Amino acid sequence: MGYTHYWYRDGREIKREVFERIVNDFKKLLPMFKVLDIKLAGPLGDGEPIITNDEVIFNGSKNCGHPKNDAVVIPWPAETVKNGVAPKSEDAIVGSWFAGVLLLQRTCNGDCSYETFYFPRVIDLKEKPLGEIDYYKMNGMPVYREKWQVGKYFHFCKTAFRPYDLAVQCFLVIAKHHLGNKLIVRSDGDLNHWMEAMTICKNAFGYEDFVLNE
């Protein structure tokens, strides 16, 4: 349970030249993330993010330096949110939902890491594309996936609206531009929760073709 982004890839492998364009665009945003107080780290929240022409793996930093705040529990963005990272986490909390708190702005509880973002150029052969059957009910009857999902590779990242959530969104906006209909992006958030990432990519690269929850 928690605020999550999902994506469906068409095909196991992305052409090297296409993936390089995605990575090069994303690298250009790294200095901006630092200015915005978004501290990226390696997969487990320490070390350096892995950004190569074969894979992109990162998390928020568990040693971010932000004050500890145990009140930030299972956070979810409020209906309307502010850009950037909250200067004080206590000021970001504006309400609650049934499982946790509602946030006006991205923040953390003193640990900016959450779930690892992983986007490889080539998906491991051990991973299989989605089949027709999603799951079985208690009575043994199958529940089928939507037709557009079948045959695609499914991934997700639960960011909990931590500061690195913006980096995840920016990467997916960039990837969607370069991959077109070969990548479908969905989210627990609405389009207004993606506006900052979309605006950043528009200003940096001129991209205005992002589609969410298509």
PDB file of C-alpha atoms in Angstrom:
ATOM      1  CA  MET A   1       0.000   0.000   0.000  1.00  0.00           C
ATOM      2  CA  GLY A   2       1.335   3.423  -0.916  1.00  0.00           C
ATOM      3  CA  TYR A   3       1.640   6.011  -3.661  1.00  0.00           C
ATOM      4  CA  THR A   4       2.939   4.196  -6.747  1.00  0.00           C
ATOM      5  CA  HIS A   5       3.683   4.666 -10.446  1.00  0.00           C
ATOM      6  CA  TYR A   6       3.286   1.810 -12.947  1.00  0.00           C
ATOM      7  CA  TRP A   7       4.516   1.245 -16.476  1.00  0.00           C
ATOM      8  CA  TYR A   8       3.993  -1.350 -19.179  1.00  0.00           C
ATOM      9  CA  ARG A   9       6.697  -1.978 -21.771  1.00  0.00           C
ATOM     10  CA  ASP A  10       6.072  -3.414 -25.206  1.00  0.00           C
ATOM     11  CA  GLY A  11       8.998  -5.714 -25.937  1.00  0.00           C
ATOM     12  CA  ARG A  12      11.878  -6.999 -23.852  1.00  0.00           C
ATOM     13  CA  GLU A  13      14.599  -4.841 -25.404  1.00  0.00           C
ATOM     14  CA  ILE A  14      14.940  -1.145 -26.193  1.00  0.00           C
ATOM     15  CA  LYS A  15      17.247  -0.251 -29.068  1.00  0.00           C
ATOM     16  CA  ARG A  16      20.586   0.954 -27.764  1.00  0.00           C
ATOM     17  CA  GLU A  17      20.454   4.308 -29.551  1.00  0.00           C
ATOM     18  CA  VAL A  18      16.967   4.997 -28.177  1.00  0.00           C
ATOM     19  CA  PHE A  19      17.936   4.092 -24.616  1.00  0.00           C
ATOM     20  CA  GLU A  20      21.016   6.305 -24.890  1.00  0.00           C
ATOM     21  CA  ARG A  21      18.799   9.250 -25.816  1.00  0.00           C
ATOM     22  CA  ILE A  22      16.615   8.580 -22.771  1.00  0.00           C
ATOM     23  CA  VAL A  23      19.647   8.386 -20.476  1.00  0.00           C
ATOM     24  CA  ASN A  24      21.296  11.482 -21.944  1.00  0.00           C
ATOM     25  CA  ASP A  25      18.146  13.527 -21.395  1.00  0.00           C
ATOM     26  CA  PHE A  26      17.801  12.314 -17.819  1.00  0.00           C
ATOM     27  CA  LYS A  27      21.441  13.103 -17.030  1.00  0.00           C
ATOM     28  CA  LYS A  28      20.852  16.713 -18.065  1.00  0.00           C
ATOM     29  CA  LEU A  29      18.330  17.052 -15.221  1.00  0.00           C
ATOM     30  CA  LEU A  30      20.639  15.789 -12.464  1.00  0.00           C
ATOM     31  CA  PRO A  31      22.048  19.251 -11.583  1.00  0.00           C
ATOM     32  CA  MET A  32      18.508  20.606 -11.302  1.00  0.00           C
ATOM     33  CA  PHE A  33      17.525  17.829  -8.880  1.00  0.00           C
ATOM     34  CA  LYS A  34      20.373  18.886  -6.585  1.00  0.00           C
ATOM     35  CA  VAL A  35      19.190  22.495  -6.677  1.00  0.00           C
ATOM     36  CA  LEU A  36      15.686  21.315  -5.742  1.00  0.00           C
ATOM     37  CA  ASP A  37      17.096  19.398  -2.724  1.00  0.00           C
ATOM     38  CA  ILE A  38      16.329  16.030  -4.317  1.00  0.00           C
ATOM     39  CA  LYS A  39      19.139  13.738  -3.221  1.00  0.00           C
ATOM     40  CA  LEU A  40      19.427  10.654  -5.424  1.00  0.00           C
ATOM     41  CA  ALA A  41      21.327   7.566  -4.311  1.00  0.00           C
ATOM     42  CA  GLY A  42      21.905   3.960  -5.300  1.00  0.00           C
ATOM     43  CA  PRO A  43      19.299   1.180  -5.213  1.00  0.00           C
ATOM     44  CA  LEU A  44      19.272   0.825  -1.412  1.00  0.00           C
ATOM     45  CA  GLY A  45      19.426   4.527  -0.630  1.00  0.00           C
ATOM     46  CA  ASP A  46      23.199   4.836  -0.289  1.00  0.00           C
ATOM     47  CA  GLY A  47      26.074   5.272  -2.706  1.00  0.00           C
ATOM     48  CA  GLU A  48      25.593   6.755  -6.154  1.00  0.00           C
ATOM     49  CA  PRO A  49      22.706   6.215  -8.575  1.00  0.00           C
ATOM     50  CA  ILE A  50      23.436   3.827 -11.436  1.00  0.00           C
ATOM     51  CA  ILE A  51      22.812   5.641 -14.705  1.00  0.00           C
ATOM     52  CA  THR A  52      24.357   3.874 -17.686  1.00  0.00           C
ATOM     53  CA  ASN A  53      23.439   3.053 -21.265  1.00  0.00           C
ATOM     54  CA  ASP A  54      22.262  -0.364 -20.054  1.00  0.00           C
ATOM     55  CA  GLU A  55      20.199   0.474 -16.986  1.00  0.00           C
ATOM     56  CA  VAL A  56      18.973   3.223 -14.710  1.00  0.00           C
ATOM     57  CA  ILE A  57      18.681   2.380 -11.014  1.00  0.00           C
ATOM     58  CA  PHE A  58      18.224   4.864  -8.204  1.00  0.00           C
ATOM     59  CA  ASN A  59      16.450   5.671  -4.980  1.00  0.00           C
ATOM     60  CA  GLY A  60      16.203   8.627  -2.667  1.00  0.00           C
ATOM     61  CA  SER A  61      19.029   9.028  -0.165  1.00  0.00           C
ATOM     62  CA  LYS A  62      18.494   7.488   3.258  1.00  0.00           C
ATOM     63  CA  ASN A  63      21.129   9.928   4.531  1.00  0.00           C
ATOM     64  CA  CYS A  64      19.334  12.955   3.102  1.00  0.00           C
ATOM     65  CA  GLY A  65      19.900  15.220   6.094  1.00  0.00           C
ATOM     66  CA  HIS A  66      16.238  16.144   6.451  1.00  0.00           C
ATOM     67  CA  PRO A  67      14.895  16.237  10.033  1.00  0.00           C
ATOM     68  CA  LYS A  68      13.225  13.093  11.333  1.00  0.00           C
ATOM     69  CA  ASN A  69       9.435  13.245  11.413  1.00  0.00           C
ATOM     70  CA  ASP A  70       7.589  10.085  12.449  1.00  0.00           C
ATOM     71  CA  ALA A  71       4.278  11.720  11.524  1.00  0.00           C
ATOM     72  CA  VAL A  72       5.008  11.152   7.818  1.00  0.00           C
ATOM     73  CA  VAL A  73       3.361   7.723   7.627  1.00  0.00           C
ATOM     74  CA  ILE A  74       2.177   6.119   4.353  1.00  0.00           C
ATOM     75  CA  PRO A  75       1.972   9.523   2.648  1.00  0.00           C
ATOM     76  CA  TRP A  76      -0.246  10.354  -0.296  1.00  0.00           C
ATOM     77  CA  PRO A  77      -0.382  13.611  -2.276  1.00  0.00           C
ATOM     78  CA  ALA A  78      -3.307  15.905  -1.584  1.00  0.00           C
ATOM     79  CA  GLU A  79      -5.660  16.728  -4.450  1.00  0.00           C
ATOM     80  CA  THR A  80      -3.743  19.966  -5.063  1.00  0.00           C
ATOM     81  CA  VAL A  81       0.015  20.030  -4.488  1.00  0.00           C
ATOM     82  CA  LYS A  82       2.901  22.492  -4.603  1.00  0.00           C
ATOM     83  CA  ASN A  83       6.042  22.110  -6.678  1.00  0.00           C
ATOM     84  CA  GLY A  84       9.404  21.214  -5.206  1.00  0.00           C
ATOM     85  CA  VAL A  85      10.332  19.811  -1.808  1.00  0.00           C
ATOM     86  CA  ALA A  86       8.790  21.078   1.424  1.00  0.00           C
ATOM     87  CA  PRO A  87      11.281  23.122   3.504  1.00  0.00           C
ATOM     88  CA  LYS A  88       9.736  21.593   6.643  1.00  0.00           C
ATOM     89  CA  SER A  89       8.009  18.219   6.592  1.00  0.00           C
ATOM     90  CA  GLU A  90       5.498  19.256   9.258  1.00  0.00           C
ATOM     91  CA  ASP A  91       4.262  22.039   6.981  1.00  0.00           C
ATOM     92  CA  ALA A  92       3.635  19.540   4.174  1.00  0.00           C
ATOM     93  CA  ILE A  93       1.041  17.531   6.115  1.00  0.00           C
ATOM     94  CA  VAL A  94      -2.421  18.896   5.352  1.00  0.00           C
ATOM     95  CA  GLY A  95      -4.722  16.029   6.272  1.00  0.00           C
ATOM     96  CA  SER A  96      -5.123  12.287   6.319  1.00  0.00           C
ATOM     97  CA  TRP A  97      -6.504   9.399   4.320  1.00  0.00           C
ATOM     98  CA  PHE A  98      -7.581   6.039   5.722  1.00  0.00           C
ATOM     99  CA  ALA A  99      -4.017   4.659   5.826  1.00  0.00           C
ATOM    100  CA  GLY A 100      -1.796   7.679   6.419  1.00  0.00           C
ATOM    101  CA  VAL A 101      -1.207  11.383   5.815  1.00  0.00           C
ATOM    102  CA  LEU A 102      -1.955  13.710   2.918  1.00  0.00           C
ATOM    103  CA  LEU A 103       0.899  15.890   1.700  1.00  0.00           C
ATOM    104  CA  LEU A 104       0.785  19.305   0.079  1.00  0.00           C
ATOM    105  CA  GLN A 105       4.387  18.963  -1.096  1.00  0.00           C
ATOM    106  CA  ARG A 106       6.978  16.211  -1.491  1.00  0.00           C
ATOM    107  CA  THR A 107       8.780  15.432   1.747  1.00  0.00           C
ATOM    108  CA  CYS A 108      10.228  12.568   3.795  1.00  0.00           C
ATOM    109  CA  ASN A 109      10.343  11.339   7.389  1.00  0.00           C
ATOM    110  CA  GLY A 110      14.085  11.883   7.692  1.00  0.00           C
ATOM    111  CA  ASP A 111      14.851   9.113   5.194  1.00  0.00           C
ATOM    112  CA  CYS A 112      14.332  10.022   1.526  1.00  0.00           C
ATOM    113  CA  SER A 113      14.685   6.424   0.325  1.00  0.00           C
ATOM    114  CA  TYR A 114      11.730   4.175  -0.354  1.00  0.00           C
ATOM    115  CA  GLU A 115      11.393   1.725  -3.232  1.00  0.00           C
ATOM    116  CA  THR A 116      14.091   1.299  -5.880  1.00  0.00           C
ATOM    117  CA  PHE A 117      13.421   2.682  -9.351  1.00  0.00           C
ATOM    118  CA  TYR A 118      14.733   0.226 -11.948  1.00  0.00           C
ATOM    119  CA  PHE A 119      14.537   0.640 -15.716  1.00  0.00           C
ATOM    120  CA  PRO A 120      16.824  -1.669 -17.737  1.00  0.00           C
ATOM    121  CA  ARG A 121      17.442  -1.448 -21.457  1.00  0.00           C
ATOM    122  CA  VAL A 122      17.010  -5.215 -21.727  1.00  0.00           C
ATOM    123  CA  ILE A 123      14.579  -7.010 -19.431  1.00  0.00           C
ATOM    124  CA  ASP A 124      15.935 -10.225 -17.914  1.00  0.00           C
ATOM    125  CA  LEU A 125      14.911 -13.427 -19.687  1.00  0.00           C
ATOM    126  CA  LYS A 126      13.614 -14.780 -16.371  1.00  0.00           C
ATOM    127  CA  GLU A 127      10.877 -12.159 -16.426  1.00  0.00           C
ATOM    128  CA  LYS A 128       7.852 -13.103 -18.481  1.00  0.00           C
ATOM    129  CA  PRO A 129       5.323 -10.792 -20.137  1.00  0.00           C
ATOM    130  CA  LEU A 130       1.826 -10.578 -18.721  1.00  0.00           C
ATOM    131  CA  GLY A 131      -0.495 -13.420 -19.637  1.00  0.00           C
ATOM    132  CA  GLU A 132      -4.238 -13.338 -20.182  1.00  0.00           C
ATOM    133  CA  ILE A 133      -5.125 -14.418 -16.632  1.00  0.00           C
ATOM    134  CA  ASP A 134      -4.512 -11.905 -13.851  1.00  0.00           C
ATOM    135  CA  TYR A 135      -5.497 -14.100 -10.901  1.00  0.00           C
ATOM    136  CA  TYR A 136      -7.997 -16.701  -9.741  1.00  0.00           C
ATOM    137  CA  LYS A 137     -10.929 -16.071  -7.426  1.00  0.00           C
ATOM    138  CA  MET A 138     -11.478 -18.183  -4.329  1.00  0.00           C
ATOM    139  CA  ASN A 139     -13.907 -20.329  -6.327  1.00  0.00           C
ATOM    140  CA  GLY A 140     -11.229 -21.061  -8.919  1.00  0.00           C
ATOM    141  CA  MET A 141     -12.678 -18.826 -11.628  1.00  0.00           C
ATOM    142  CA  PRO A 142     -10.062 -16.816 -13.560  1.00  0.00           C
ATOM    143  CA  VAL A 143     -10.032 -13.018 -13.721  1.00  0.00           C
ATOM    144  CA  TYR A 144      -8.699 -11.830 -17.065  1.00  0.00           C
ATOM    145  CA  ARG A 145      -6.504  -8.825 -17.740  1.00  0.00           C
ATOM    146  CA  GLU A 146      -7.496  -6.103 -20.157  1.00  0.00           C
ATOM    147  CA  LYS A 147      -6.432  -6.981 -23.695  1.00  0.00           C
ATOM    148  CA  TRP A 148      -3.959  -4.104 -23.966  1.00  0.00           C
ATOM    149  CA  GLN A 149      -2.009  -5.460 -20.964  1.00  0.00           C
ATOM    150  CA  VAL A 150      -1.440  -8.940 -22.379  1.00  0.00           C
ATOM    151  CA  GLY A 151       2.073  -9.493 -23.709  1.00  0.00           C
ATOM    152  CA  LYS A 152       3.546  -6.415 -22.027  1.00  0.00           C
ATOM    153  CA  TYR A 153       6.205  -6.276 -19.316  1.00  0.00           C
ATOM    154  CA  PHE A 154       4.915  -4.707 -16.117  1.00  0.00           C
ATOM    155  CA  HIS A 155       6.963  -2.719 -13.597  1.00  0.00           C
ATOM    156  CA  PHE A 156       6.229  -0.263 -10.811  1.00  0.00           C
ATOM    157  CA  CYS A 157       7.862   1.959  -8.217  1.00  0.00           C
ATOM    158  CA  LYS A 158       6.302   2.961  -4.915  1.00  0.00           C
ATOM    159  CA  THR A 159       7.762   6.396  -4.144  1.00  0.00           C
ATOM    160  CA  ALA A 160       5.493   7.447  -1.248  1.00  0.00           C
ATOM    161  CA  PHE A 161       5.690  11.011  -2.629  1.00  0.00           C
ATOM    162  CA  ARG A 162       9.264  11.263  -1.357  1.00  0.00           C
ATOM    163  CA  PRO A 163      11.372  13.969  -3.062  1.00  0.00           C
ATOM    164  CA  TYR A 164      12.871  11.444  -5.520  1.00  0.00           C
ATOM    165  CA  ASP A 165       9.335  10.907  -6.823  1.00  0.00           C
ATOM    166  CA  LEU A 166       9.932  13.898  -9.099  1.00  0.00           C
ATOM    167  CA  ALA A 167      13.015  12.229 -10.609  1.00  0.00           C
ATOM    168  CA  VAL A 168      11.016   9.047 -11.239  1.00  0.00           C
ATOM    169  CA  GLN A 169       8.296  11.045 -12.965  1.00  0.00           C
ATOM    170  CA  CYS A 170      10.781  12.988 -15.090  1.00  0.00           C
ATOM    171  CA  PHE A 171      12.450   9.776 -16.225  1.00  0.00           C
ATOM    172  CA  LEU A 172       9.106   8.259 -17.229  1.00  0.00           C
ATOM    173  CA  VAL A 173       8.063  11.428 -19.082  1.00  0.00           C
ATOM    174  CA  ILE A 174      11.352  11.298 -21.012  1.00  0.00           C
ATOM    175  CA  ALA A 175      11.054   7.560 -21.683  1.00  0.00           C
ATOM    176  CA  LYS A 176       7.470   7.972 -22.883  1.00  0.00           C
ATOM    177  CA  HIS A 177       8.593  10.630 -25.367  1.00  0.00           C
ATOM    178  CA  HIS A 178      11.264   8.402 -26.875  1.00  0.00           C
ATOM    179  CA  LEU A 179       9.307   5.135 -26.758  1.00  0.00           C
ATOM    180  CA  GLY A 180       5.872   6.424 -27.741  1.00  0.00           C
ATOM    181  CA  ASN A 181       3.178   3.755 -27.696  1.00  0.00           C
ATOM    182  CA  LYS A 182       5.741   1.131 -26.661  1.00  0.00           C
ATOM    183  CA  LEU A 183       5.467   2.470 -23.106  1.00  0.00           C
ATOM    184  CA  ILE A 184       2.247   3.014 -21.166  1.00  0.00           C
ATOM    185  CA  VAL A 185       2.534   4.953 -17.902  1.00  0.00           C
ATOM    186  CA  ARG A 186      -0.075   4.812 -15.166  1.00  0.00           C
ATOM    187  CA  SER A 187      -0.096   6.222 -11.670  1.00  0.00           C
ATOM    188  CA  ASP A 188      -1.952   6.446  -8.401  1.00  0.00           C
ATOM    189  CA  GLY A 189      -1.655  10.189  -8.923  1.00  0.00           C
ATOM    190  CA  ASP A 190      -3.700  12.374 -11.228  1.00  0.00           C
ATOM    191  CA  LEU A 191      -2.344  14.470 -14.077  1.00  0.00           C
ATOM    192  CA  ASN A 192      -1.993  17.486 -11.772  1.00  0.00           C
ATOM    193  CA  HIS A 193       0.452  15.463  -9.644  1.00  0.00           C
ATOM    194  CA  TRP A 194       2.612  15.098 -12.768  1.00  0.00           C
ATOM    195  CA  MET A 195       2.480  18.713 -13.927  1.00  0.00           C
ATOM    196  CA  GLU A 196       5.822  19.671 -12.375  1.00  0.00           C
ATOM    197  CA  ALA A 197       7.656  16.829 -14.148  1.00  0.00           C
ATOM    198  CA  MET A 198       5.860  17.585 -17.403  1.00  0.00           C
ATOM    199  CA  THR A 199       6.752  21.281 -17.148  1.00  0.00           C
ATOM    200  CA  ILE A 200      10.399  20.492 -16.403  1.00  0.00           C
ATOM    201  CA  CYS A 201      10.645  18.264 -19.482  1.00  0.00           C
ATOM    202  CA  LYS A 202       8.841  20.819 -21.631  1.00  0.00           C
ATOM    203  CA  ASN A 203      11.209  23.593 -20.566  1.00  0.00           C
ATOM    204  CA  ALA A 204      14.333  21.429 -20.834  1.00  0.00           C
ATOM    205  CA  PHE A 205      13.586  19.481 -24.018  1.00  0.00           C
ATOM    206  CA  GLY A 206      10.396  20.842 -25.555  1.00  0.00           C
ATOM    207  CA  TYR A 207       8.504  17.598 -24.876  1.00  0.00           C
ATOM    208  CA  GLU A 208       4.739  18.057 -24.718  1.00  0.00           C
ATOM    209  CA  ASP A 209       3.525  14.590 -25.682  1.00  0.00           C
ATOM    210  CA  PHE A 210       3.230  12.861 -22.302  1.00  0.00           C
ATOM    211  CA  VAL A 211       0.045  10.880 -21.759  1.00  0.00           C
ATOM    212  CA  LEU A 212      -0.890   9.471 -18.342  1.00  0.00           C
ATOM    213  CA  ASN A 213      -3.291   6.594 -17.738  1.00  0.00           C
ATOM    214  CA  GLU A 214      -4.031   6.139 -21.451  1.00  0.00           C
TER     215      GLU A 214
END
